[in-house]
Amino acid sequence: MIRGFAVLLSFQLAGELSVRAAAWPIPGNVLGMALLLVALMLGLVRLEWVTEAAELVLSHMALLFVPVGVGVMLYFDLLAREWLPIVAATVLSTFVVIAVTGHVTQALAGAKPAAEDAGE
Amino acid sequence: MNELTALPLFGVALTLAAFALAHALYRRTGSVWLNPVLVAILSIIAFLLVTGIPYRSYARGGDLITFLLGPAVVALAVPLYQRRLELWRRKAAILCGIAAGSLASIVSACGIAWLLGGSRDVIVSVAPKSVTAPIAIGIAERISAIPALTAPVVVMTGCLGALCGAEFCRLVGIRTPLAAGLAVGTAAHGIGTARMLEIDRLAGTAAGLAIGLNGLATTILLPLLMVLAGG
């Protein structure tokens, strides 16, 4: 578990350092995810080092967003000023994106759940 | 009392207690409308407003929990690695789906805000609404939108996707876990991903992949579309 967290935080740090050095417009933790994926594929990091820690944070990911959501209370005034276009655009566009992404993916990848992948 | 609420302990304890109660309520009722994340957020906001405890005091503890989001995003590499063959085989469908979703997000969000008479500030600030918060704030700054407006819009989008994204997929005939996961991940980034991880591992993994790729797609597409639309 400790080793897993050490690996996850080290890759996050490597990601943060890289995006700062290269001034890339992506967050360091997203780059850290990509770097860890590459390290796993190259065999530099063994899967069993990180599975336990990854399982712990991923299975509680929803909880981790609660304080971020509470932060919305800071913006009540700003949101109230033009609430109709803001709320309508947010809500309707979210459904549009789900429908478009899902249907394009399904049309190209096939609409049947891929049974042959089950044993992968 | 003020001394106590100024400790990180207060924010952490309040968050965990609110989430545990919200989760128990969700389990008891089984209603998707009582999504634990949303119920926890709303009850903490209500608690702070009623007691008059400033947000800054809560955030001392809240920030400790938010800190763990960093390693959680990195940890998404683990299910991606485990499912890499399956995802690689469908790379064309995945990339096209996310690119289409990114485009649809920008056009529909800006279009609806414009139709309803939103100011220029509102129109450009809702454009990156489906992108994960750290990327969305970066985009907002670069297109001279208002990051303070983009931030809550991004969070509301995520909550909505978590609340009913999976149910909406079923309603419109998106049946495979891959397509549903990509759809909710592209639309509702990390908050949507957290919900998909609870429902189905492959769907959650696909959603996690979509967070990064949609962030990248929107970073590239939005400035281009703004040039086309005449700024």
PDB file of C-alpha atoms in Angstrom, chain A residues 8-9 11-12 25-27 29-30 32-33 36-37 40-41 47 50-51 54-55 57-58 61-76 78-79 82 84-86 88-106 108-114 116-117 120, chain B residues 15-16 19 37 41 44 48 55 58 62 66 68-79 81-82 85-86 89-90 93 96-97 100-101 105 108-109 112 116 118-119 122 129 134-135 148-149 152-153 155 157 160 164 168-169 172-176 179 182-183 186-187 190-191 194 197-198 201 216 219:
ATOM      1  CA  LEU A   8       1.333   7.204  -7.628  1.00  0.00           C
ATOM      2  CA  LEU A   9       2.635  10.401  -5.990  1.00  0.00           C
ATOM      3  CA  PHE A  11       4.343   9.885 -11.111  1.00  0.00           C
ATOM      4  CA  GLN A  12       2.088  12.814 -10.241  1.00  0.00           C
ATOM      5  CA  PRO A  25      -1.761  23.204 -21.171  1.00  0.00           C
ATOM      6  CA  ILE A  26      -2.624  19.856 -19.524  1.00  0.00           C
ATOM      7  CA  PRO A  27      -2.723  19.136 -15.778  1.00  0.00           C
ATOM      8  CA  ASN A  29      -1.858  14.524 -12.859  1.00  0.00           C
ATOM      9  CA  VAL A  30      -3.248  13.682 -16.327  1.00  0.00           C
ATOM     10  CA  GLY A  32       1.269  11.490 -14.610  1.00  0.00           C
ATOM     11  CA  MET A  33      -1.448   8.990 -15.570  1.00  0.00           C
ATOM     12  CA  LEU A  36       2.463   5.575 -15.327  1.00  0.00           C
ATOM     13  CA  LEU A  37       0.682   3.769 -18.170  1.00  0.00           C
ATOM     14  CA  LEU A  40       3.590  -0.240 -16.711  1.00  0.00           C
ATOM     15  CA  MET A  41       3.797  -1.204 -20.397  1.00  0.00           C
ATOM     16  CA  LEU A  47       1.249  -3.959 -11.663  1.00  0.00           C
ATOM     17  CA  VAL A  50       0.208  -0.235  -7.438  1.00  0.00           C
ATOM     18  CA  THR A  51      -3.032  -2.261  -7.615  1.00  0.00           C
ATOM     19  CA  ALA A  54      -5.068   2.392  -6.998  1.00  0.00           C
ATOM     20  CA  GLU A  55      -8.060   0.295  -5.983  1.00  0.00           C
ATOM     21  CA  VAL A  57      -8.406   5.753  -4.325  1.00  0.00           C
ATOM     22  CA  LEU A  58     -10.463   4.757  -7.384  1.00  0.00           C
ATOM     23  CA  MET A  61     -13.097   8.764  -6.089  1.00  0.00           C
ATOM     24  CA  ALA A  62     -16.633  10.162  -5.727  1.00  0.00           C
ATOM     25  CA  LEU A  63     -15.933  11.271  -2.131  1.00  0.00           C
ATOM     26  CA  LEU A  64     -12.851  13.196  -3.278  1.00  0.00           C
ATOM     27  CA  PHE A  65     -15.002  15.556  -5.376  1.00  0.00           C
ATOM     28  CA  VAL A  66     -17.206  16.711  -2.478  1.00  0.00           C
ATOM     29  CA  PRO A  67     -15.011  19.643  -1.301  1.00  0.00           C
ATOM     30  CA  VAL A  68     -14.598  20.784  -4.942  1.00  0.00           C
ATOM     31  CA  GLY A  69     -18.379  20.874  -5.262  1.00  0.00           C
ATOM     32  CA  VAL A  70     -18.807  22.822  -2.028  1.00  0.00           C
ATOM     33  CA  GLY A  71     -16.607  25.485  -3.662  1.00  0.00           C
ATOM     34  CA  VAL A  72     -19.546  26.339  -5.952  1.00  0.00           C
ATOM     35  CA  MET A  73     -21.008  28.342  -3.023  1.00  0.00           C
ATOM     36  CA  LEU A  74     -18.332  30.987  -3.608  1.00  0.00           C
ATOM     37  CA  TYR A  75     -19.844  31.755  -7.011  1.00  0.00           C
ATOM     38  CA  PHE A  76     -23.551  32.033  -6.163  1.00  0.00           C
ATOM     39  CA  LEU A  78     -21.905  35.321 -10.314  1.00  0.00           C
ATOM     40  CA  LEU A  79     -24.214  32.419 -11.247  1.00  0.00           C
ATOM     41  CA  GLU A  82     -27.195  35.241 -15.753  1.00  0.00           C
ATOM     42  CA  LEU A  84     -30.814  31.027 -17.304  1.00  0.00           C
ATOM     43  CA  PRO A  85     -28.231  30.839 -20.136  1.00  0.00           C
ATOM     44  CA  ILE A  86     -25.690  29.303 -17.723  1.00  0.00           C
ATOM     45  CA  ALA A  88     -29.646  25.781 -19.654  1.00  0.00           C
ATOM     46  CA  ALA A  89     -26.329  25.559 -21.530  1.00  0.00           C
ATOM     47  CA  THR A  90     -24.822  23.357 -18.803  1.00  0.00           C
ATOM     48  CA  VAL A  91     -27.743  20.952 -18.548  1.00  0.00           C
ATOM     49  CA  LEU A  92     -28.757  20.591 -22.201  1.00  0.00           C
ATOM     50  CA  SER A  93     -25.210  20.482 -23.530  1.00  0.00           C
ATOM     51  CA  THR A  94     -24.307  17.713 -21.072  1.00  0.00           C
ATOM     52  CA  PHE A  95     -27.059  15.518 -22.513  1.00  0.00           C
ATOM     53  CA  VAL A  96     -26.034  16.425 -26.089  1.00  0.00           C
ATOM     54  CA  VAL A  97     -22.439  15.350 -25.402  1.00  0.00           C
ATOM     55  CA  ILE A  98     -23.500  12.039 -23.851  1.00  0.00           C
ATOM     56  CA  ALA A  99     -25.782  11.221 -26.803  1.00  0.00           C
ATOM     57  CA  VAL A 100     -23.231  12.232 -29.478  1.00  0.00           C
ATOM     58  CA  THR A 101     -20.183  10.548 -27.900  1.00  0.00           C
ATOM     59  CA  GLY A 102     -22.067   7.369 -27.024  1.00  0.00           C
ATOM     60  CA  HIS A 103     -23.695   6.938 -30.403  1.00  0.00           C
ATOM     61  CA  VAL A 104     -20.577   7.735 -32.451  1.00  0.00           C
ATOM     62  CA  THR A 105     -18.549   5.255 -30.365  1.00  0.00           C
ATOM     63  CA  GLN A 106     -21.250   2.608 -30.514  1.00  0.00           C
ATOM     64  CA  LEU A 108     -17.991   2.518 -34.902  1.00  0.00           C
ATOM     65  CA  ALA A 109     -17.228  -0.109 -32.237  1.00  0.00           C
ATOM     66  CA  GLY A 110     -20.410  -2.171 -32.584  1.00  0.00           C
ATOM     67  CA  ALA A 111     -23.500  -2.062 -30.391  1.00  0.00           C
ATOM     68  CA  LYS A 112     -23.027  -5.509 -28.887  1.00  0.00           C
ATOM     69  CA  PRO A 113     -21.128  -5.801 -25.615  1.00  0.00           C
ATOM     70  CA  ALA A 114     -17.851  -7.415 -26.652  1.00  0.00           C
ATOM     71  CA  GLU A 116     -14.812 -12.052 -26.719  1.00  0.00           C
ATOM     72  CA  ASP A 117     -13.081  -9.556 -24.458  1.00  0.00           C
ATOM     73  CA  GLU A 120      -8.874 -10.825 -21.544  1.00  0.00           C
TER      74      GLU A 120
ATOM     75  CA  THR B  15     -16.962  15.956   4.559  1.00  0.00           C
ATOM     76  CA  LEU B  16     -16.666  12.339   5.679  1.00  0.00           C
ATOM     77  CA  PHE B  19     -20.741  11.669   2.625  1.00  0.00           C
ATOM     78  CA  VAL B  37     -21.858  13.306  -3.996  1.00  0.00           C
ATOM     79  CA  ILE B  41     -22.238  18.842  -1.387  1.00  0.00           C
ATOM     80  CA  ILE B  44     -22.385  20.843   3.530  1.00  0.00           C
ATOM     81  CA  LEU B  48     -22.038  26.293   6.331  1.00  0.00           C
ATOM     82  CA  TYR B  55     -15.958  28.607   3.387  1.00  0.00           C
ATOM     83  CA  TYR B  58     -14.085  24.447   5.721  1.00  0.00           C
ATOM     84  CA  GLY B  62     -11.540  20.124   2.290  1.00  0.00           C
ATOM     85  CA  THR B  66      -9.055  17.355  -2.737  1.00  0.00           C
ATOM     86  CA  LEU B  68      -6.046  12.915  -3.018  1.00  0.00           C
ATOM     87  CA  LEU B  69      -7.659  13.633  -6.409  1.00  0.00           C
ATOM     88  CA  GLY B  70      -4.136  13.957  -7.817  1.00  0.00           C
ATOM     89  CA  PRO B  71      -3.037  10.366  -7.090  1.00  0.00           C
ATOM     90  CA  ALA B  72      -6.578   9.167  -7.950  1.00  0.00           C
ATOM     91  CA  VAL B  73      -6.228  10.517 -11.505  1.00  0.00           C
ATOM     92  CA  VAL B  74      -2.753   8.942 -11.801  1.00  0.00           C
ATOM     93  CA  ALA B  75      -4.258   5.667 -10.533  1.00  0.00           C
ATOM     94  CA  LEU B  76      -6.560   5.563 -13.581  1.00  0.00           C
ATOM     95  CA  ALA B  77      -3.473   4.263 -15.424  1.00  0.00           C
ATOM     96  CA  VAL B  78      -3.979   0.923 -13.635  1.00  0.00           C
ATOM     97  CA  PRO B  79      -7.375  -0.021 -15.145  1.00  0.00           C
ATOM     98  CA  TYR B  81      -3.218  -0.852 -18.400  1.00  0.00           C
ATOM     99  CA  GLN B  82      -5.369  -3.846 -17.457  1.00  0.00           C
ATOM    100  CA  LEU B  85      -5.709  -4.614 -25.486  1.00  0.00           C
ATOM    101  CA  GLU B  86      -9.473  -4.211 -25.494  1.00  0.00           C
ATOM    102  CA  ARG B  89      -8.580  -2.669 -30.601  1.00  0.00           C
ATOM    103  CA  ARG B  90     -11.281   0.035 -30.592  1.00  0.00           C
ATOM    104  CA  ALA B  93     -14.117   4.381 -32.370  1.00  0.00           C
ATOM    105  CA  CYS B  96     -13.847   9.580 -33.077  1.00  0.00           C
ATOM    106  CA  GLY B  97     -16.385   9.382 -30.240  1.00  0.00           C
ATOM    107  CA  ALA B 100     -17.294  14.308 -31.810  1.00  0.00           C
ATOM    108  CA  GLY B 101     -18.280  14.778 -28.165  1.00  0.00           C
ATOM    109  CA  SER B 105     -19.959  20.172 -26.256  1.00  0.00           C
ATOM    110  CA  SER B 108     -24.109  23.163 -28.021  1.00  0.00           C
ATOM    111  CA  ALA B 109     -22.986  24.964 -24.838  1.00  0.00           C
ATOM    112  CA  ILE B 112     -27.605  27.516 -26.164  1.00  0.00           C
ATOM    113  CA  LEU B 116     -30.814  32.549 -24.484  1.00  0.00           C
ATOM    114  CA  GLY B 118     -26.062  35.211 -22.590  1.00  0.00           C
ATOM    115  CA  SER B 119     -23.333  37.847 -22.612  1.00  0.00           C
ATOM    116  CA  VAL B 122     -21.047  33.694 -20.300  1.00  0.00           C
ATOM    117  CA  LYS B 129     -17.782  22.956 -19.331  1.00  0.00           C
ATOM    118  CA  PRO B 134      -7.700  21.960 -14.063  1.00  0.00           C
ATOM    119  CA  ILE B 135      -7.681  21.859 -17.889  1.00  0.00           C
ATOM    120  CA  ALA B 148     -14.477  31.971 -11.750  1.00  0.00           C
ATOM    121  CA  LEU B 149     -17.538  31.273 -13.894  1.00  0.00           C
ATOM    122  CA  PRO B 152     -18.729  26.168 -10.971  1.00  0.00           C
ATOM    123  CA  VAL B 153     -20.121  25.339 -14.435  1.00  0.00           C
ATOM    124  CA  VAL B 155     -18.568  21.156 -11.292  1.00  0.00           C
ATOM    125  CA  THR B 157     -21.754  19.535 -15.340  1.00  0.00           C
ATOM    126  CA  LEU B 160     -25.324  16.225 -13.546  1.00  0.00           C
ATOM    127  CA  CYS B 164     -28.215  10.715 -14.387  1.00  0.00           C
ATOM    128  CA  PHE B 168     -29.683   8.858 -19.850  1.00  0.00           C
ATOM    129  CA  CYS B 169     -27.412   6.457 -21.800  1.00  0.00           C
ATOM    130  CA  VAL B 172     -31.165   6.986 -25.696  1.00  0.00           C
ATOM    131  CA  GLY B 173     -30.002   3.442 -26.526  1.00  0.00           C
ATOM    132  CA  ILE B 174     -26.306   3.616 -25.604  1.00  0.00           C
ATOM    133  CA  ARG B 175     -25.894   0.047 -24.401  1.00  0.00           C
ATOM    134  CA  THR B 176     -22.245  -1.005 -24.311  1.00  0.00           C
ATOM    135  CA  ALA B 179     -19.772   3.698 -25.255  1.00  0.00           C
ATOM    136  CA  LEU B 182     -16.764   7.295 -22.925  1.00  0.00           C
ATOM    137  CA  ALA B 183     -19.994   9.295 -23.196  1.00  0.00           C
ATOM    138  CA  THR B 186     -16.423  13.032 -22.148  1.00  0.00           C
ATOM    139  CA  ALA B 187     -19.501  14.915 -20.892  1.00  0.00           C
ATOM    140  CA  GLY B 190     -13.935  13.083 -13.220  1.00  0.00           C
ATOM    141  CA  ILE B 191     -17.201  13.334 -11.302  1.00  0.00           C
ATOM    142  CA  ALA B 194     -16.324   8.267 -10.339  1.00  0.00           C
ATOM    143  CA  LEU B 197     -16.406   3.275 -11.827  1.00  0.00           C
ATOM    144  CA  GLU B 198     -19.058   2.271  -9.304  1.00  0.00           C
ATOM    145  CA  ARG B 201     -15.125  -1.293 -14.318  1.00  0.00           C
ATOM    146  CA  LEU B 216      -6.714  17.531 -25.122  1.00  0.00           C
ATOM    147  CA  THR B 219      -7.740  22.520 -25.808  1.00  0.00           C
TER     148      THR B 219
END
